Short mmCIF file of C-alpha atoms in Angstrom, two decimals:
data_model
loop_
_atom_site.label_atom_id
_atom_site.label_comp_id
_atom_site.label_asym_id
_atom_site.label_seq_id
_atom_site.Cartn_x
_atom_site.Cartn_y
_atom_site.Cartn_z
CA UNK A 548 -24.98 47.33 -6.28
CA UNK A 549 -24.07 46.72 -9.92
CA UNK A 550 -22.56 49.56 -11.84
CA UNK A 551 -25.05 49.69 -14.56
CA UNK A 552 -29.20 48.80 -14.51
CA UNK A 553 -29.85 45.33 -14.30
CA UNK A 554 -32.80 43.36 -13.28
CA UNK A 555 -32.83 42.79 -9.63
CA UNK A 556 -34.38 38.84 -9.93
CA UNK A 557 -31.07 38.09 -12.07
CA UNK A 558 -28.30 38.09 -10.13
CA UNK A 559 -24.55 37.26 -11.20
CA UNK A 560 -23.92 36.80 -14.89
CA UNK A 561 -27.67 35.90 -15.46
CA UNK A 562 -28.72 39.28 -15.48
CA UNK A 563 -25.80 41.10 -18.07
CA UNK A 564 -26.70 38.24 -20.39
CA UNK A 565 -30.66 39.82 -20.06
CA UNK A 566 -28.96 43.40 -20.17
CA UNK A 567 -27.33 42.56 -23.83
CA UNK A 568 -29.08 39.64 -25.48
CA UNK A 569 -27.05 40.25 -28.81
CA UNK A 570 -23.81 39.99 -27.32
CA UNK A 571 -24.77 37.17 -24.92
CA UNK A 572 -26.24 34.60 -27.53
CA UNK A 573 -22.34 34.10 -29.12
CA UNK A 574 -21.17 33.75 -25.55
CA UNK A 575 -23.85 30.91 -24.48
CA UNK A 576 -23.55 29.43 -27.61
CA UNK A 577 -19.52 29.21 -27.15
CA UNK A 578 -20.42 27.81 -23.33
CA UNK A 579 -22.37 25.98 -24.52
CA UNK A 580 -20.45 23.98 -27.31
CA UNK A 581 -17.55 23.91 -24.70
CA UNK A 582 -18.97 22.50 -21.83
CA UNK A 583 -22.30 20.65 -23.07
CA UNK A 584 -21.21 19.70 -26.34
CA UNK A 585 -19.75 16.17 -27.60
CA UNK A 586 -16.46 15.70 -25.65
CA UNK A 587 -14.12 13.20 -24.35
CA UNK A 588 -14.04 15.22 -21.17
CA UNK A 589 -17.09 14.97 -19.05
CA UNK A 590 -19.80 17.38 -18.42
CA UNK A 591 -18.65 17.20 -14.68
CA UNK A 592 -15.10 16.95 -15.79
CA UNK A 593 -15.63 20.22 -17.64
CA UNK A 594 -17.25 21.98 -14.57
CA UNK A 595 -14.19 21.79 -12.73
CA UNK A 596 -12.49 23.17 -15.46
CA UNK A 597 -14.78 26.40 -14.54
CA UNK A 598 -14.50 25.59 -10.96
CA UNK A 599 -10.78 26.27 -10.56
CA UNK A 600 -10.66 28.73 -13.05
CA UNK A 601 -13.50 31.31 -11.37
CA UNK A 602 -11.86 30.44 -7.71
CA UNK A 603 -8.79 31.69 -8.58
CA UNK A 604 -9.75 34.83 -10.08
CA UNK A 605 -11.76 35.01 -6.46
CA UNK A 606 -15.20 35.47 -8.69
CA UNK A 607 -17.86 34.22 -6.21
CA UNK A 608 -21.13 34.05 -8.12
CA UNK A 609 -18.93 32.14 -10.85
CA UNK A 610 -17.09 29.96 -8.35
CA UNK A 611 -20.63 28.79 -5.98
CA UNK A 612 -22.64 27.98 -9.67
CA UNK A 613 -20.15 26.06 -11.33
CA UNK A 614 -18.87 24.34 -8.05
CA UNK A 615 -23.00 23.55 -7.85
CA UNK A 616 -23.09 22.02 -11.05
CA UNK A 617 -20.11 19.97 -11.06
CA UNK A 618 -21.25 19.02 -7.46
CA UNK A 619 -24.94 17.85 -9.45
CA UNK A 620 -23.12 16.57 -12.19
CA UNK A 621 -20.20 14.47 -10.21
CA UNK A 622 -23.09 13.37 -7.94
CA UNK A 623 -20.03 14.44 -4.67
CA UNK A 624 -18.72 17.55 -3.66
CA UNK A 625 -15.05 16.04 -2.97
CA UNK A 626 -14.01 17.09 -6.13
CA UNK A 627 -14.94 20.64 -5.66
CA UNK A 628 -13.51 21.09 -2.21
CA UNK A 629 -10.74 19.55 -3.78
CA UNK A 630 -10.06 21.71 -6.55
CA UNK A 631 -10.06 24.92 -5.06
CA UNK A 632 -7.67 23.75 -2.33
CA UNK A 633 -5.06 21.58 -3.77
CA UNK A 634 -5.78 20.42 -7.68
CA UNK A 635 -2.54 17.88 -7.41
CA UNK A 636 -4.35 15.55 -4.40
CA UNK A 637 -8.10 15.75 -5.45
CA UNK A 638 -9.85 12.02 -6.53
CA UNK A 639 -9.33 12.78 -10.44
CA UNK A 640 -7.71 10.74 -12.61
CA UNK A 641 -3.74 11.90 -13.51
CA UNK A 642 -5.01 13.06 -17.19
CA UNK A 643 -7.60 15.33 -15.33
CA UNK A 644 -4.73 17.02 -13.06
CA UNK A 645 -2.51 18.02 -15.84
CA UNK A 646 -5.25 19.50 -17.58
CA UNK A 647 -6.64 21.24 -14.36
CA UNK A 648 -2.76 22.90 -14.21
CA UNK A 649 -3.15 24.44 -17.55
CA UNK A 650 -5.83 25.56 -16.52
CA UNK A 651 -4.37 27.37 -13.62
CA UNK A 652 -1.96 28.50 -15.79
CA UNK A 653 -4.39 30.13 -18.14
CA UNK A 654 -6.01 31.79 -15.57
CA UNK A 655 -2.30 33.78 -14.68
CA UNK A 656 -2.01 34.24 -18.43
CA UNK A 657 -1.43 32.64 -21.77
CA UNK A 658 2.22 33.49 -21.58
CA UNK A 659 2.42 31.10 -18.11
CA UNK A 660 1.23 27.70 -19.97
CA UNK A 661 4.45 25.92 -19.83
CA UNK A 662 5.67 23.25 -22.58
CA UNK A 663 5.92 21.41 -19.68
CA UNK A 664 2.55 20.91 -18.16
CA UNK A 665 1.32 20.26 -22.06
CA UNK A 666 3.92 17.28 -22.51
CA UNK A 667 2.92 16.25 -19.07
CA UNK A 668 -1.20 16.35 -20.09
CA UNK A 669 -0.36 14.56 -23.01
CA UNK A 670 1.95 11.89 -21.37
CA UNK A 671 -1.37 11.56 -19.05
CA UNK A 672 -3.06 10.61 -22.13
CA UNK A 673 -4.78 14.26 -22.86
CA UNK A 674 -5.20 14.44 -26.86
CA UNK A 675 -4.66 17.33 -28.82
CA UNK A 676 -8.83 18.66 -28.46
CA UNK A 677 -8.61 18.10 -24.71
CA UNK A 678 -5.86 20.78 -24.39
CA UNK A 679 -7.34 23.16 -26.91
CA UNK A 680 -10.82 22.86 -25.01
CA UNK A 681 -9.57 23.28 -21.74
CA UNK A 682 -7.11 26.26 -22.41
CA UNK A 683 -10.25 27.92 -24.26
CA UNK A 684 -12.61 26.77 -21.10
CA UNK A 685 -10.11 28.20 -18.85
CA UNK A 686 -9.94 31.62 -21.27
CA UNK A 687 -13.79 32.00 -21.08
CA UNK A 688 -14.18 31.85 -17.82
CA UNK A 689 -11.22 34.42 -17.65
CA UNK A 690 -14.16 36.70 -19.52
CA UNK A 691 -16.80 35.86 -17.37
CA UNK A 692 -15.46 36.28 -14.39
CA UNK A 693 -13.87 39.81 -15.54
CA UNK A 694 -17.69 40.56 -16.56
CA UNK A 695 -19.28 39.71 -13.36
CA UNK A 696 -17.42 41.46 -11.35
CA UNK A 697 -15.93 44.35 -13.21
CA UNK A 698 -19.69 45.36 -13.26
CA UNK A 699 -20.44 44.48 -9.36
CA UNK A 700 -23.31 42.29 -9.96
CA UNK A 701 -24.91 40.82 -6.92
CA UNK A 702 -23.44 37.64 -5.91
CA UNK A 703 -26.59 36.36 -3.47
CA UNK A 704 -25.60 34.90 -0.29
CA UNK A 705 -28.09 31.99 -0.05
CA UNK A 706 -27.14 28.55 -0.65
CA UNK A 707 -29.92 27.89 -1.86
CA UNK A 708 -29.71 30.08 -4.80
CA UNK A 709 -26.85 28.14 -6.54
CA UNK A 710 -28.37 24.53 -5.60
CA UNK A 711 -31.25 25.67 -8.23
CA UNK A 712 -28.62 27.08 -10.36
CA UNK A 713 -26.66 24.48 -10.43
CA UNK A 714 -29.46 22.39 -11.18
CA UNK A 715 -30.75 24.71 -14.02
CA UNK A 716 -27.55 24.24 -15.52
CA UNK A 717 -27.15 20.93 -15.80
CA UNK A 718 -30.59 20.41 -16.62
CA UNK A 719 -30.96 23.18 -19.16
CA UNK A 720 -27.05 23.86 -19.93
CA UNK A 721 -26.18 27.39 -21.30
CA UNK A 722 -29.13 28.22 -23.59
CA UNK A 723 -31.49 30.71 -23.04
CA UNK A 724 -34.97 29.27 -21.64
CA UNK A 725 -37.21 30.04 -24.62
CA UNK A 726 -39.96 31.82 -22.04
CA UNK A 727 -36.94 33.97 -20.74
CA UNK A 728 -36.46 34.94 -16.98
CA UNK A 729 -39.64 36.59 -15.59
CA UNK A 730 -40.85 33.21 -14.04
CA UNK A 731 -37.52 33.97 -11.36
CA UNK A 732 -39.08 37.14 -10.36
CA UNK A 733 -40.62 36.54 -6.36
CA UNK B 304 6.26 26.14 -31.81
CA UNK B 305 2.34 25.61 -30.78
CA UNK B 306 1.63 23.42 -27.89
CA UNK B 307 -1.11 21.32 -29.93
CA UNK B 308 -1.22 20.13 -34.01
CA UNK B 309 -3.50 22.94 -35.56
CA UNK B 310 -2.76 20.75 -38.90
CA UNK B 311 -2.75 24.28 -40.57
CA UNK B 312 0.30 27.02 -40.37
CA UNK B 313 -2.28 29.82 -40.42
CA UNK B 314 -0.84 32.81 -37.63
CA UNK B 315 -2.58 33.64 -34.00
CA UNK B 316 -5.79 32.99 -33.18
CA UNK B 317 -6.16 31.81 -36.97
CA UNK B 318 -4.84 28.94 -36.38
CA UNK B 319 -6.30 27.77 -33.10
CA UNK B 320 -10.15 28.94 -34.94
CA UNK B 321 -8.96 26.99 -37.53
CA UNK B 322 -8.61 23.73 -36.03
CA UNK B 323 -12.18 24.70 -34.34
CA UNK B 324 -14.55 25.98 -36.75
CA UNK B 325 -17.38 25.07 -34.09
CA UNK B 326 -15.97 27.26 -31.21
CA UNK B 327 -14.64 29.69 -33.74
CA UNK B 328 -18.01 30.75 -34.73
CA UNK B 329 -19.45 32.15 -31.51
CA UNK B 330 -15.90 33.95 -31.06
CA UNK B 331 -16.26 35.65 -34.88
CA UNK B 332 -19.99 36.88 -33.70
CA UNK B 333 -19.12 38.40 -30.46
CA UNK B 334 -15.91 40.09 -32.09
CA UNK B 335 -18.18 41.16 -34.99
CA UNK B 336 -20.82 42.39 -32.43
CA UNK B 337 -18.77 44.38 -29.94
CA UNK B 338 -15.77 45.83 -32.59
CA UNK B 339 -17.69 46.82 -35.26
CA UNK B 340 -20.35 48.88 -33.35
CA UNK B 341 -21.15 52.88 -33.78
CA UNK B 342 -23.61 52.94 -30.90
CA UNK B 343 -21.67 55.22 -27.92
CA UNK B 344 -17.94 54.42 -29.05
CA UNK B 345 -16.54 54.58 -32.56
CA UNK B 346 -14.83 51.64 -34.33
CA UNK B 347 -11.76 53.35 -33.53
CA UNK B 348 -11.80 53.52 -29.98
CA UNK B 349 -13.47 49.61 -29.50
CA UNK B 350 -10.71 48.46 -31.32
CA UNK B 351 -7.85 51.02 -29.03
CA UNK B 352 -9.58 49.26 -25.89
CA UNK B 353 -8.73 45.84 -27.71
CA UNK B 354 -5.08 46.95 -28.10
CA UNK B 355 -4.54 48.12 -25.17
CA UNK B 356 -5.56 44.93 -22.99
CA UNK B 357 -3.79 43.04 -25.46
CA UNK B 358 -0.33 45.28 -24.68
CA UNK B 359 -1.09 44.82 -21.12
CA UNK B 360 -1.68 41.10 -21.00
CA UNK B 361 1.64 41.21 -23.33
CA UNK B 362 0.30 39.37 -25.94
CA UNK B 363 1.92 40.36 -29.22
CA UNK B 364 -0.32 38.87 -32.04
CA UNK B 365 -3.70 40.63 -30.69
CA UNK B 366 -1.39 44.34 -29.33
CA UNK B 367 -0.16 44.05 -33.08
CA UNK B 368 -3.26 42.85 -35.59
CA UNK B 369 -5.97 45.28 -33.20
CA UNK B 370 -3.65 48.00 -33.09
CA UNK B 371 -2.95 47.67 -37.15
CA UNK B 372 -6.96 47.74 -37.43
CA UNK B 373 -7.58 50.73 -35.13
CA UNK B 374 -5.08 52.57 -37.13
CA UNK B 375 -7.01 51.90 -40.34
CA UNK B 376 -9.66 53.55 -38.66
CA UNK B 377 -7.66 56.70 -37.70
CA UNK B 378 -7.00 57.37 -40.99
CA UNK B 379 -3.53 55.90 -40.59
CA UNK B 380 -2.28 57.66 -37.56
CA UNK B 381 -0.11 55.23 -35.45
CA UNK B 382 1.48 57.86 -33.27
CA UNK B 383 -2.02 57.99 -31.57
CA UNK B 384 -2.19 54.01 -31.33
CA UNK B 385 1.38 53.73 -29.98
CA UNK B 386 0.40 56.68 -27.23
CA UNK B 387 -2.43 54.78 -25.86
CA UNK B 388 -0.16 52.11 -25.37
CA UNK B 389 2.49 53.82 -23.31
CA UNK B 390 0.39 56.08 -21.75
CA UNK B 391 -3.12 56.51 -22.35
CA UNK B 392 -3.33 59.69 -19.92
CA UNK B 393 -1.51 61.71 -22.47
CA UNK B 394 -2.85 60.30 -25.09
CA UNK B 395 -4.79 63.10 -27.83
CA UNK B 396 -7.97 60.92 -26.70
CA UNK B 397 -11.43 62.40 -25.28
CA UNK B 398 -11.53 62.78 -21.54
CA UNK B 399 -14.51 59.73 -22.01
CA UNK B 400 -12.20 57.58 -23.73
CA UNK B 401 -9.64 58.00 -21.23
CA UNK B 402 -12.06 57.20 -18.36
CA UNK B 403 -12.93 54.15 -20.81
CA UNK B 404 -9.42 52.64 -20.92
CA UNK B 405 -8.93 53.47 -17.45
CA UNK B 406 -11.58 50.40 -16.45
CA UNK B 407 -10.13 48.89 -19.28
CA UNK B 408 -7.08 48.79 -17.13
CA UNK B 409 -9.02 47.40 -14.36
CA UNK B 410 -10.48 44.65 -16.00
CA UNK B 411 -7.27 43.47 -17.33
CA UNK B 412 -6.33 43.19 -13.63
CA UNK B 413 -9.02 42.05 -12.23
CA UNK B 414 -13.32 42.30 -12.22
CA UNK B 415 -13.02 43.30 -8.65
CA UNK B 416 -10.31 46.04 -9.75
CA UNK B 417 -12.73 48.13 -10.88
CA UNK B 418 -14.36 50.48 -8.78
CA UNK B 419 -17.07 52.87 -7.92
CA UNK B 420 -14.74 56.07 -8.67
CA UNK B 421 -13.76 54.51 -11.46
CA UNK B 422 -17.40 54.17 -12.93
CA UNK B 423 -18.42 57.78 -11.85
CA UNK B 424 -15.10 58.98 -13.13
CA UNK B 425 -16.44 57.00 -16.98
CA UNK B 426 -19.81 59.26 -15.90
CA UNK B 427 -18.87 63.04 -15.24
CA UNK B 428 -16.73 62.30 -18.80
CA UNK B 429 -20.32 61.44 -20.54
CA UNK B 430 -20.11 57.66 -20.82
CA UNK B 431 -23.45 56.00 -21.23
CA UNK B 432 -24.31 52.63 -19.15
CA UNK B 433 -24.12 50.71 -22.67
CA UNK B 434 -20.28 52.72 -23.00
CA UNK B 435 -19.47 51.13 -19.50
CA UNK B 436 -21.12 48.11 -19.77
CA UNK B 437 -19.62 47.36 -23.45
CA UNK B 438 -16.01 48.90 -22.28
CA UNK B 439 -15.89 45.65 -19.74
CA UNK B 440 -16.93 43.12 -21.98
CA UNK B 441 -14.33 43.85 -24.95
CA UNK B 442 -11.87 44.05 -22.10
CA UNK B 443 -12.79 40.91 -20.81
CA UNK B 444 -13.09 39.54 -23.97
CA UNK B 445 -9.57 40.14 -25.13
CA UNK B 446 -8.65 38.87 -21.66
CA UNK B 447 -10.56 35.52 -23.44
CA UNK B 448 -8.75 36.09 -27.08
CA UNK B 449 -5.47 36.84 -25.63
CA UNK B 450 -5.22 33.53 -23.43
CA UNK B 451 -6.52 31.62 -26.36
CA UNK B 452 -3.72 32.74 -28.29
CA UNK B 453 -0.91 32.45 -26.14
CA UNK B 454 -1.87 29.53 -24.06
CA UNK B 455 -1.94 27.46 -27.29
CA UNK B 456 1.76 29.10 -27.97
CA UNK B 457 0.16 30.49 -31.84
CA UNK B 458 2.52 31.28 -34.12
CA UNK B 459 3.20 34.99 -34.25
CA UNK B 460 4.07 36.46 -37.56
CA UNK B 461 7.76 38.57 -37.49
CA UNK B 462 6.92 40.22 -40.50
CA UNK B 463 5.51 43.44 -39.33
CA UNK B 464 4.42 44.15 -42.71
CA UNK B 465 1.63 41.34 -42.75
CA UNK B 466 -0.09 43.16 -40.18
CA UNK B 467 -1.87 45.97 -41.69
CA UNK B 468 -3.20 43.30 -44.51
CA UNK B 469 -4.83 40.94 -42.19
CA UNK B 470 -6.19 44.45 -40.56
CA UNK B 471 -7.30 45.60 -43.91
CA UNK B 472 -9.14 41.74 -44.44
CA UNK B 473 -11.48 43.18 -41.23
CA UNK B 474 -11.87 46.37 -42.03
CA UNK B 475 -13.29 45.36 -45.27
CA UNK B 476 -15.23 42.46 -43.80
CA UNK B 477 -15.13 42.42 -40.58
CA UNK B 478 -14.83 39.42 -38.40
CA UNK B 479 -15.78 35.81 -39.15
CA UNK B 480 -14.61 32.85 -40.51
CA UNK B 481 -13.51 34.25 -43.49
CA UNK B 482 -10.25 34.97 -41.78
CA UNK B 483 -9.49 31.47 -41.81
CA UNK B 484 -11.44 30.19 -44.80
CA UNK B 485 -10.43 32.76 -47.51
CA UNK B 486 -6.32 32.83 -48.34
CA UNK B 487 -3.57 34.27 -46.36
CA UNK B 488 -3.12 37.90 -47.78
CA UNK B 489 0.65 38.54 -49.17
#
């Protein structure tokens, strides 16, 4: 049960963004320009970014909705599987490794992203905006995931659930819908 | 030496907002939003919260700049800053600020760190759902601002005396992109 009131149709993060709607318009808008916005990276790309991140700080809700939409936005669900088992041998290209180790790194801490894994990203062919979007990707979901769970929010167990998340994401991205949430409500 | 070409010698998180006015934006607004708030917690003890995730996720620009801006706050007294960095239990802090930085703590580890006690503890001290609730997302946001800073290897300013002046540039007008806009101040 989360730790504070929240509406029960809004599981996950979708319900603290309801629960503060000043504070959660800078941090949609933010998602938004980082994973929807004009990029070399792909949307897809992008999700996996989240993906990895969210897995490895063991957030569930965050893990099953952006593994849903990179699944809907990849059109597979290789890459996913992938990712949260063993980055180094998933079907991405070499550029998309490297930048899925910083990442990981992030995730342990700013401190932990080596000169090393950079030089390495950037011998892969990552440019300059690629690292700086992916270490900031990897940072937000570092928030996110901190928020979902430091406040126990439901994390549904239905399948189902994230399949139409995922699809809202990728079909709506990170804005708010302009009629709000009630149409979720059974 | 920064991992990426900010094209600008600005310090910290300057310099990485900077090179991304877009993302920088959305960062300035939440900041603005959740820092510079009277509602439940003072000024003050937002910005101790920031400091102290920012000590314990070692990263020296944001420990440094927040704890030079919550000192403003206390009317100068960095005795009180520097005790809720060593040890926030012994701190001369309210029993609901204490209870505070405890989840603070938590969050820095982890969401799932934080626990039920931990929330009631927050409660029997007189913390409101909004305290709680707004307590997890600064701490999760400097677990965002921190990464950001160090994962792109910022330059950190060694001249302890430039601190208090950046901290004196938000005090007076609080966050935004002004702080990489406007000159450096001497």
């Amino acid at each position: 049960m989360p730790y504070i009131p929240l509406e029960d149709h809004l599981p996950g993060i979708t319900g603290l963004l309801e629960y503060r709607k000043d504070t959660a318009a800078p941090i949609r808008e933010l998602t938004q320009i980082l994973l929807r916005g004009e990029s070399t990276l792909t949307e897809g790309e992008r999700e996996l970014i989240a993906t990895i991140v969210s897995h490895r700080n063991s957030c569930r809700f965050c893990t099953a909705a952006h593994t849903a939409a990179a699944d809907i936005l990849l059109g597979e669900t290789e890459s996913t599987a992938q990712v949260k088992a063993d980055h180094h041998s998933a079907p991405l290209s070499e550029k998309m490794k490297c930048l899925l180790t910083i990442a990981a790194q992030t995730q342990e801490s700013g401190k932990a992203v080596t000169t090393q894994a950079v030089q390495e990203a950037k011998d892969a062919g990552a440019t300059d905006l690629e690292i700086h979007d992916t270490v900031l990707i990897a940072a937000l979901f570092c928030l996110y995931n901190r928020y979902v769970d430091g406040l126990a929010t439901v994390a549904p167990s239905d399948p189902g659930f994230y399949e139409g998340l995922g699809k809202r994401l990728k079909d709506n991205g990170y804005n708010r819908l302009p009629q709000g949430y009630d149409h979720l409500k059974k | 030496m920064p991992h990426i070409d900010f094209k600008n010698d600005f310090p910290g998180i300057r310099s990485a907002m900077a090179y991304r006015p877009e993302t920088a934006e959305p960062m300035g607004v939440l900041a603005e939003l959740l820092l510079r708030d009277d509602e439940g917690m003072s000024r003050a003890d937002r910005e101790l919260i920031g400091t102290y995730v920012s000590h314990l996720n070692d990263c020296f620009y944001c420990n440094y700049s927040h704890g030079a801006i919550a000192c403003i706050y206390l009317g100068g007294d960095e005795e009180l800053v520097n005790q809720v960095r060593e040890d926030f239990t012994k701190a001369a802090i309210s029993e609901k600020l204490k209870s505070l930085l405890n989840i603070a703590r938590k969050v820095q580890q982890s969401g799932k760190a934080v626990l039920a006690e931990d929330i009631a503890d927050a409660k029997t001290a007189g913390a409101s759902d909004r305290d709680i609730h707004d307590t997890v997302l600064i701490a999760a946001a400097f677990c965002m601002f921190n990464r950001y800073v160090d994962g792109l290897a910022t330059v950190t300013p060694t001249d302890m005396s430039s601190y208090p002046k950046r901290a004196m540039q938000i005090v007076e007008n609080g966050y935004g992109s002004h702080v990489f806009k406007n000159k450096q101040p001497a």
